[in-house]
Coordinates of C-alpha atoms and ligand atoms in Angstrom, one line a residue:
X1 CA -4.1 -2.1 -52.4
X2 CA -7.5 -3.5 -52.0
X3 CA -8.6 -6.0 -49.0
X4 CA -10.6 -9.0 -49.1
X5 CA -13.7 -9.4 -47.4
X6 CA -11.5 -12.1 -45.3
X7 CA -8.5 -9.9 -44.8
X8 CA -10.7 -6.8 -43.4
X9 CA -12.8 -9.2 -41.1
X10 CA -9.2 -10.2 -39.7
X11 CA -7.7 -6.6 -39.4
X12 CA -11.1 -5.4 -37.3
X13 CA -11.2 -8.6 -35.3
X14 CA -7.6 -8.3 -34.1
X15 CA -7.9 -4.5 -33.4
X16 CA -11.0 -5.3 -31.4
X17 CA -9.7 -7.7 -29.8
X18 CA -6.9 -5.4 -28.3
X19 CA -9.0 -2.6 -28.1
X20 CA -11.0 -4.6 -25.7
X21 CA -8.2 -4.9 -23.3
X22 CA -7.2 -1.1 -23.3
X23 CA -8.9 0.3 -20.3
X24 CA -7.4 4.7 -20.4
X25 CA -9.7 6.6 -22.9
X26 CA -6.4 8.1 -24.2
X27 CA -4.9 4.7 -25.4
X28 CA -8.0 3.5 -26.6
X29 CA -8.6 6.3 -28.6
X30 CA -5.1 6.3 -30.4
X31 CA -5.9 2.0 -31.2
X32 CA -9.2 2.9 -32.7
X33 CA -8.0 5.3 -34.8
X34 CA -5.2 3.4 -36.3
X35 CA -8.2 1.1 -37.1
X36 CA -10.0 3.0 -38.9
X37 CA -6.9 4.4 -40.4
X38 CA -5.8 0.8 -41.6
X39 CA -9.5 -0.6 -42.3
X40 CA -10.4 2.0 -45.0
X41 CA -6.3 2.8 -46.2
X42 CA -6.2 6.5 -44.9
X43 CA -3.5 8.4 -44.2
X44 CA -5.0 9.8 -40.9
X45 CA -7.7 9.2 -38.7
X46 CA -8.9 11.0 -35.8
X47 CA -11.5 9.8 -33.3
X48 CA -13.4 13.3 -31.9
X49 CA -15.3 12.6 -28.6
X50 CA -18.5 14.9 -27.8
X51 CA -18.0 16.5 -24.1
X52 CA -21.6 17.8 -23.9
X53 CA -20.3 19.9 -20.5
X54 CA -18.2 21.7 -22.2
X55 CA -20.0 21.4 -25.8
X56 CA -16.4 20.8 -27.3
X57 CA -15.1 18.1 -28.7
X58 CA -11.8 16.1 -28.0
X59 CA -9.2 14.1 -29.7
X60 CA -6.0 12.2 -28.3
X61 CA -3.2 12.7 -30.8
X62 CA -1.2 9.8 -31.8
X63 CA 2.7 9.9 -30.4
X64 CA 1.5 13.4 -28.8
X65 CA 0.6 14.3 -25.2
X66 CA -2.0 17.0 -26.0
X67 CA -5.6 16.7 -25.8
X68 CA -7.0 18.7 -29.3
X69 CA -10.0 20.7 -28.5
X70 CA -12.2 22.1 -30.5
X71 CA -15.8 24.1 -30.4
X72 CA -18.6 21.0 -31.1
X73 CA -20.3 22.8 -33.6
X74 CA -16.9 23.5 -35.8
X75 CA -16.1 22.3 -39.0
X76 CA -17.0 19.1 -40.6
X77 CA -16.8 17.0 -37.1
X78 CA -19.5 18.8 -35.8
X79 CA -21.5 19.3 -38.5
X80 CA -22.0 15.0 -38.8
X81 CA -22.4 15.3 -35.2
X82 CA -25.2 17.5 -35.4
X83 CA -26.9 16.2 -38.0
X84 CA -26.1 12.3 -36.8
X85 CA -24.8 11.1 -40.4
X86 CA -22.1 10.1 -42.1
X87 CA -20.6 12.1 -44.9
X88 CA -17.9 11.5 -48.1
X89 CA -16.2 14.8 -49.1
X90 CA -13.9 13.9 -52.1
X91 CA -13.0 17.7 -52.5
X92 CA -13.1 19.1 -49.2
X93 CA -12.1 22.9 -49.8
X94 CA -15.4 22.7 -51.9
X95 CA -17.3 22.1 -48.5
X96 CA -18.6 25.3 -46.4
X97 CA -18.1 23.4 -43.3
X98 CA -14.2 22.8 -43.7
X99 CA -12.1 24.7 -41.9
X100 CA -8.5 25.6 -42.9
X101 CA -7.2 26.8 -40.3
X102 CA -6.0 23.4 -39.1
X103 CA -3.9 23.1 -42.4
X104 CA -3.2 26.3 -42.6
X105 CA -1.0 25.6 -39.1
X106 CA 0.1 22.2 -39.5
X107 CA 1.0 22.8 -42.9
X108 CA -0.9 19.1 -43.7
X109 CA -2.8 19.4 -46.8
X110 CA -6.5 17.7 -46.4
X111 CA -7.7 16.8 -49.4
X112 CA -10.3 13.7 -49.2
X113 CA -12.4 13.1 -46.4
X114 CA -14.7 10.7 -44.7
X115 CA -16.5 11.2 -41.1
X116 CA -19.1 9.3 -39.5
X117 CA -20.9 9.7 -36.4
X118 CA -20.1 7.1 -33.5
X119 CA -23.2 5.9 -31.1
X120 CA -23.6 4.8 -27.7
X121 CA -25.7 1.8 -26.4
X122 CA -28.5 4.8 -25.8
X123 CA -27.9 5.7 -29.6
X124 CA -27.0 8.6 -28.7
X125 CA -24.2 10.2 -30.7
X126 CA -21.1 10.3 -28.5
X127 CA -18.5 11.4 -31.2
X128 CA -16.9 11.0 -34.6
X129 CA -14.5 9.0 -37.0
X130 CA -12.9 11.0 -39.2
X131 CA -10.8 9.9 -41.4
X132 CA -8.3 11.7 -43.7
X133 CA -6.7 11.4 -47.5
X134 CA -7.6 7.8 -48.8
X135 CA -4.1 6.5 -50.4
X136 CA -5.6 5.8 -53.7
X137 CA -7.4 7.7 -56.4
X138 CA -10.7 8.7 -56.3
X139 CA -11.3 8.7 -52.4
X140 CA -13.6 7.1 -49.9
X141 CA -16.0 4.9 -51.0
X142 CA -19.4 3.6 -50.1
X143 CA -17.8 0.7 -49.8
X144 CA -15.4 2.0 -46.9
X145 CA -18.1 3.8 -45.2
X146 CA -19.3 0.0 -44.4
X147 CA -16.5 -1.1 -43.4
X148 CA -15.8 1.6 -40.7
X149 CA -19.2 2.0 -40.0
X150 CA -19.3 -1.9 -39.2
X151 CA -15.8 -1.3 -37.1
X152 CA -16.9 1.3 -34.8
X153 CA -20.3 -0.5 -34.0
X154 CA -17.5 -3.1 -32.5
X155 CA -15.5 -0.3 -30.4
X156 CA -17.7 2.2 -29.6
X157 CA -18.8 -0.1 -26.4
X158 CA -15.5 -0.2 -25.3
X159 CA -15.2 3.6 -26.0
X160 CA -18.3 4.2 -23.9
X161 CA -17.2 1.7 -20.9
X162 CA -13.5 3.5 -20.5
X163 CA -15.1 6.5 -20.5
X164 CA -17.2 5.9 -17.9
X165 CA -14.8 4.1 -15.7
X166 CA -12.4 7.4 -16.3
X167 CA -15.2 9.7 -15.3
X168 CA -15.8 7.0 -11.7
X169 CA -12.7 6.9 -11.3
X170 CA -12.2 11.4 -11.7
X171 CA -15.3 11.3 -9.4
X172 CA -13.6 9.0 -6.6
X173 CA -10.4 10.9 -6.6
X174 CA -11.9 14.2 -6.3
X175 CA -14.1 13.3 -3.2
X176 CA -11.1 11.5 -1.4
X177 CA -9.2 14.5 -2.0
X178 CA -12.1 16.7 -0.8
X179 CA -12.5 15.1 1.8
X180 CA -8.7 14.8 3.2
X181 CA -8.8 18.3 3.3
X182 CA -12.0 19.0 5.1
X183 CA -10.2 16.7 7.5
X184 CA -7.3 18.8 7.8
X185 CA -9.1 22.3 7.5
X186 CA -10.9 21.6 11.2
X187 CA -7.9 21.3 12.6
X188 CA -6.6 24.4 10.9
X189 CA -4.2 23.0 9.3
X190 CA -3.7 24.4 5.2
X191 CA -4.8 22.3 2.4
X192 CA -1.1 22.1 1.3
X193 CA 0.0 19.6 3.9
X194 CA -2.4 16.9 2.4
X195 CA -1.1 18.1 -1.0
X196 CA 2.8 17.7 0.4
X197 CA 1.7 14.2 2.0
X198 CA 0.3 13.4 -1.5
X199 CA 3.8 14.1 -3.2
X200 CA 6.2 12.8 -0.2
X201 CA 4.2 9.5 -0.5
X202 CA 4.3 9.3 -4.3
X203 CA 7.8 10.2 -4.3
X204 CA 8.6 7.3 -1.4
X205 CA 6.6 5.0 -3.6
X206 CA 8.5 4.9 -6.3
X207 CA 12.1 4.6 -4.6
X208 CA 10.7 2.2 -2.7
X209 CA 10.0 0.1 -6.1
X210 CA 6.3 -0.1 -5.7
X211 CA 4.3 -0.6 -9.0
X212 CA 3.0 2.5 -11.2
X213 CA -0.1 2.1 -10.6
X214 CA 0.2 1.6 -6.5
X215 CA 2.3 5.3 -6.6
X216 CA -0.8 6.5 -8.1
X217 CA -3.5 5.1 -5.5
X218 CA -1.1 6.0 -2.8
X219 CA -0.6 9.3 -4.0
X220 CA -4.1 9.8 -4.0
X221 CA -4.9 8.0 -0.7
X222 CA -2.0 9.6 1.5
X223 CA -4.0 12.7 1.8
X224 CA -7.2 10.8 3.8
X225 CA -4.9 9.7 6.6
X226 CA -6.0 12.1 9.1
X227 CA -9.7 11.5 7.7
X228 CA -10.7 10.8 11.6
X229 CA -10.2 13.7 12.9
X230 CA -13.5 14.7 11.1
X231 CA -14.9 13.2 14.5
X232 CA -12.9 14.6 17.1
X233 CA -13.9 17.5 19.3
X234 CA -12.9 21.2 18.6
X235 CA -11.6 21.7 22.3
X236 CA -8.8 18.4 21.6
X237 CA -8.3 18.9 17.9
X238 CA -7.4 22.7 18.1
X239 CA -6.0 22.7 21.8
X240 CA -3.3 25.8 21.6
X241 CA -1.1 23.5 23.3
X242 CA -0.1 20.4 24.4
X243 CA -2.3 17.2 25.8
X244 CA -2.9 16.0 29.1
X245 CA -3.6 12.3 28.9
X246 CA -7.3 11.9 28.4
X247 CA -7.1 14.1 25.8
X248 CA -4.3 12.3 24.3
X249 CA -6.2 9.4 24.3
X250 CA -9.6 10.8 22.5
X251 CA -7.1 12.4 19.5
X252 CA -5.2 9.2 18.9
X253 CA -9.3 7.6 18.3
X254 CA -8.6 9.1 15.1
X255 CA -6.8 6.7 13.1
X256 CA -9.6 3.7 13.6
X257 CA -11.8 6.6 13.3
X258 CA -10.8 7.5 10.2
X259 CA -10.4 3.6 9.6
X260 CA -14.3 2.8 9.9
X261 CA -15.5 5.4 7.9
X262 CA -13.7 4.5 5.2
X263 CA -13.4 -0.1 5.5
X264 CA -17.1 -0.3 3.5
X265 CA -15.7 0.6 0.4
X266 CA -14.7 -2.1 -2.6
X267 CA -12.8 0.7 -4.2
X268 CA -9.2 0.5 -4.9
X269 CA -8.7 4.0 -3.8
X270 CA -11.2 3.8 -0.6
X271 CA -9.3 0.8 0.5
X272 CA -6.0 1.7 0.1
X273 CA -7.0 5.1 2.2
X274 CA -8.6 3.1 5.0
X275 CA -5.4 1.4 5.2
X276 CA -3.6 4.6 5.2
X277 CA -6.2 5.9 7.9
X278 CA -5.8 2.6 10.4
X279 CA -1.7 2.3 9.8
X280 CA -0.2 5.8 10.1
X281 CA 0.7 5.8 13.4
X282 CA 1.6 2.4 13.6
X283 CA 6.0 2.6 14.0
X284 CA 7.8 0.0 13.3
X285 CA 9.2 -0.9 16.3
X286 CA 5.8 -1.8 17.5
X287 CA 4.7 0.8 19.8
X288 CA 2.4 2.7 17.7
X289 CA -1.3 2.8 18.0
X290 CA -4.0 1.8 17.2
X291 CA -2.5 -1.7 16.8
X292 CA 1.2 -1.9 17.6
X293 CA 1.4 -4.0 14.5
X294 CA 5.5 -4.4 14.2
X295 CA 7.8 -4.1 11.2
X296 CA 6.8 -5.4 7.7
X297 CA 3.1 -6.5 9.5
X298 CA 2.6 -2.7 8.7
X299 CA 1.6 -2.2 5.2
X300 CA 3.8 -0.4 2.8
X301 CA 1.4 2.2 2.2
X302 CA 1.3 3.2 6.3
X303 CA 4.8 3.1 6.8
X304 CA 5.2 5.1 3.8
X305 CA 2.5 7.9 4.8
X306 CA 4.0 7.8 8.5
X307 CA 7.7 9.3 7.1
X308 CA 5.8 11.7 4.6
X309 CA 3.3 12.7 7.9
X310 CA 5.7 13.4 10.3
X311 CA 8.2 15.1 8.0
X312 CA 5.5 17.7 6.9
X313 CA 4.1 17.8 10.4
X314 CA 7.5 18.3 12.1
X315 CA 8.5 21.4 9.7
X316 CA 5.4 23.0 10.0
X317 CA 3.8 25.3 12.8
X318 CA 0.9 23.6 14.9
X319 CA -1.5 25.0 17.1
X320 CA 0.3 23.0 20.2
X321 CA 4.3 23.8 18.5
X322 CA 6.6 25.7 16.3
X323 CA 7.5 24.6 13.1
X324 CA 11.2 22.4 13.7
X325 CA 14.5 23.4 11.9
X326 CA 15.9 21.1 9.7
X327 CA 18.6 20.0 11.7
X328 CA 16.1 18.8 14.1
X329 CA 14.3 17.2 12.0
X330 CA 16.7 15.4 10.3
X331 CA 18.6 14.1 13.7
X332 CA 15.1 13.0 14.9
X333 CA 14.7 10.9 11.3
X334 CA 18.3 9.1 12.3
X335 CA 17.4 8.3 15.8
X336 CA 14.0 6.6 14.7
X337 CA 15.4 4.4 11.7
X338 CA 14.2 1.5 12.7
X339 CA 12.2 2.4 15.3
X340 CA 9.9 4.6 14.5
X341 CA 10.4 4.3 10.8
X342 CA 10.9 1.7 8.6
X343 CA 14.7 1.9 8.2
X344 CA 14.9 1.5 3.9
X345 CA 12.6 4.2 3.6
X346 CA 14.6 6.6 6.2
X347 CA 17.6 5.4 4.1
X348 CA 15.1 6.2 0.6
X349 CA 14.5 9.9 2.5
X350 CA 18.2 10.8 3.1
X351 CA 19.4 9.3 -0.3
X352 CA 16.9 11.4 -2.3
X353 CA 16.3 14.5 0.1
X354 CA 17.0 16.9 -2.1
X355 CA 13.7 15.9 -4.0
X356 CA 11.8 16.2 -0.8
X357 CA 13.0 19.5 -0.2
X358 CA 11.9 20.0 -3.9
X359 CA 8.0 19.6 -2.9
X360 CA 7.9 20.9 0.2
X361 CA 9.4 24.4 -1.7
X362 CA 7.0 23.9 -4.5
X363 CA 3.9 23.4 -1.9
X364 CA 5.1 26.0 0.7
X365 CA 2.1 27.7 2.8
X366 CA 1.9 31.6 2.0
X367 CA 0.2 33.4 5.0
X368 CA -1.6 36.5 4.0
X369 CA 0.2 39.4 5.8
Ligands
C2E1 P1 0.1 16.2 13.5 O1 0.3 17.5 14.1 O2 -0.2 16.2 12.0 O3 1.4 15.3 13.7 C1 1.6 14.1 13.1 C2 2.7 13.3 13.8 O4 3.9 14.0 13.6 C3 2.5 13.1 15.3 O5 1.7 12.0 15.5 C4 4.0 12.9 15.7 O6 4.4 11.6 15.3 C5 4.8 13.8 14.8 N1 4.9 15.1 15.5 C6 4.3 16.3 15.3 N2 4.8 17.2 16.1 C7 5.7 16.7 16.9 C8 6.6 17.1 17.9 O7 6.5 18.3 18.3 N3 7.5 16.2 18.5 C9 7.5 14.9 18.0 N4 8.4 14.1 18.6 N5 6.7 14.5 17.1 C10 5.8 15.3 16.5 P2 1.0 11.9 17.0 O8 1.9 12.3 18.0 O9 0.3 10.6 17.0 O10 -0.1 13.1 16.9 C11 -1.2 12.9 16.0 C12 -2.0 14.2 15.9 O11 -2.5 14.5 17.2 C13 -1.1 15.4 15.5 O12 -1.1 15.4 14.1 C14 -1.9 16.5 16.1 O13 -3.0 16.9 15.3 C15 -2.4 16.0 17.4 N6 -1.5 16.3 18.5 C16 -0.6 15.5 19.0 N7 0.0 16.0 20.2 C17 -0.7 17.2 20.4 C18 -0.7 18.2 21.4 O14 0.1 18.1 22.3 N8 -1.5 19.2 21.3 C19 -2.4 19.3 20.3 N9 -3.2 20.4 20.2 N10 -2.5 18.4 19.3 C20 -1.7 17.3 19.3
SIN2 C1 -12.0 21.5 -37.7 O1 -10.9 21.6 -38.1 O2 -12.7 22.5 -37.4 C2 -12.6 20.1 -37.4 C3 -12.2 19.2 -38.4 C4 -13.0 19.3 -39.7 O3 -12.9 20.4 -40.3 O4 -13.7 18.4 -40.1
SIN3 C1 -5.5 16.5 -39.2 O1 -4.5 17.1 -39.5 O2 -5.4 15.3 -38.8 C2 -6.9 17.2 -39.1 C3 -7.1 18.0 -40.3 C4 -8.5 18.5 -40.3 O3 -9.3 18.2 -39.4 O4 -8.9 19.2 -41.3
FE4 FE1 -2.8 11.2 12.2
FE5 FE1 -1.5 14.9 9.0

């Protein structure tokens, strides 16, 4: 079935036109491949991403969840990668760069191929087309090496762009996490409470009904609510036990403390931890601090991280306590519905508890000896 110039200009415009609006490298990658895949009438197409860190290179495959990775200099890939040009292989077990082992495991018998090299505003070559097994006699054509080559000079911006908002947005949730255990670590509690937080707050989240995507930030915010405590002084933070009132007064500094470090940011992820950082010990009653703010006035994501705070901080051992038995725990949960705690979510807690109990067994401390 050949195309028209006409039809082909339609079938790249439409697939760049989605392709545009695809922001995770992962989903993008599995749209550009079924263009190139429809554009030049393959049977497969792959699109192989260069990770120069690593010197491998990647491939999302379609309808699986695995990342393929392979050595960058292997096979026919990296061979057009190195050598930044495109290449035709009508017979490709004639070519000393193929490698079998690939059909050799899937059982998927390559026999015509097509790869060219994909560049990046820099032209800089960033990774590879491949495509696999042309449907009709004869194989590619010079004809289809156009055509794709004129297709992935339309996607590979968007390639590049996802890729670099991924690699921001790896960056940003690395330091937050970073830092929301440096917070913790001073006051010697272990990096697995922020981790529990991190889950209890996911895992509150999506009972609650809150979007995908706002499970996600607060998952990765929830872990920066102590952030303030960055500034307070050893002889408060790590008292062995409990505070008189000025001290009282300097620890609960930390959640505006915590608060103004973090307000600058524009970030999705900065802002929803400053949030996080200001609301925590706001209760729902109104008597918390820093603001008394009352009821729904508190933001989802602090009444959320003030349940999955207090549960983790109740069951484990502090420097001023012991850690609480459940019992306790859970009668202290019943009397502050509603006052403390937002009641739907206490409600959310007991309804689900055995998948709290879940994370806290999967994130247990260990002490050594
Ligand atoms: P944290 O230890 O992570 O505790 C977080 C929150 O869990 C506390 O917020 C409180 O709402 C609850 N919580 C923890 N332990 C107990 C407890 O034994 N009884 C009750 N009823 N609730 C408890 P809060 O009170 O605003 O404290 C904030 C942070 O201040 C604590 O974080 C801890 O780092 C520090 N802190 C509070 N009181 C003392 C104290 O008497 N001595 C020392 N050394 N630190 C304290
Ligand atoms: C490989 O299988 O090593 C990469 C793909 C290819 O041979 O071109
Ligand atoms: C594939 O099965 O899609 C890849 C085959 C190859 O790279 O040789
Ligand atoms: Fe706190
Ligand atoms: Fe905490």
């Amino acid at each position: 079935m050949k195309q028209n110039a006409n039809e082909l200009l339609e079938l790249i415009f439409s697939y760049v036109t989605k392709i545009a609006s695809i922001h995770e490298p992962d989903k993008l990658l599995v749209e550009v491949a079924k263009m190139g895949r429809d554009i030049v009438n393959a049977d497969r197409c792959s699109v192989w991403m260069l990770d120069s860190d690593t010197n491998t290179l990647w491939t999302k495959v379609a309808h699986g969840v695995d990342f393929l990775r392979i050595p960058a200099d292997s096979g026919i890939v990296g061979d057009v990668i190195a050598k930044a040009e495109a290449k035709i292989i009508n017979d490709v077990y004639a070519d000393p760069h193929f490698n079998r082992s690939v059909d050799e495991e899937t059982g998927y018998k390559t026999e015509t191929m097509m790869v060219l090299p994909i560049h990046n505003s820099l032209d800089k070559v960033v990774g590879a087309m491949q495509v696999i097994n042309k449907k009709e006699r004869g194989g590619f054509t010079q004809e289809d090496l156009q055509h794709l080559l004129l297709a992935s000079t339309y996607v590979a911006e968007s390639i590049e762009s996802s890729l670099l908002l991924e690699e921001i947005d790896a960056t940003q949730r690395e330091l937050v996490y970073i830092m929301g255990v440096t917070g913790e670590s001073r006051s010697k509690e272990t990096g697995n409470h922020v981790k529990r937080v991190a889950e209890y707050s996911r895992l509150l989240a999506e009972l609650y009904g809150l979007s995908d995507k706002e499970c996600n930030v607060l998952k990765d915010a929830s872990p920066m609510h102590d952030l303030g405590k960055i500034a307070i002084p050893d002889a408060v933070l790590n008292k062995p036990g409990r505070f008189n009132e000025e001290e009282r007064r300097i620890m609960d500094t930390h959640a505006e403390l915590g608060y103004n470090i973090l307000k600058g940011s524009e970030r999705t992820l900065l802002k929803a931890a400053a949030i996080v950082a200001y609301q925590h010990h706001e209760k729902y009653n109104g008597t918390g601090y820093p603001n008394q703010l009352k009821g729904e006035a508190i933001h989802i994501y602090g009444r959320i991280t003030a349940i999955a705070d207090v549960f983790d901080a109740l069951g484990s051992d502090r420097v001023y306590k012991k850690a609480w038995d459940d019992e306790k725990i859970f009668k202290l949960f019943r009397e502050e519905q509603g006052e403390h705690f937002d009641p739907k979510l206490v409600d959310l807690f007991f309804e689900n508890l055995e998948q709290f109990l879940t994370i806290r067994e999967t994130f247990k401390d260990t002490y050594d000896g």
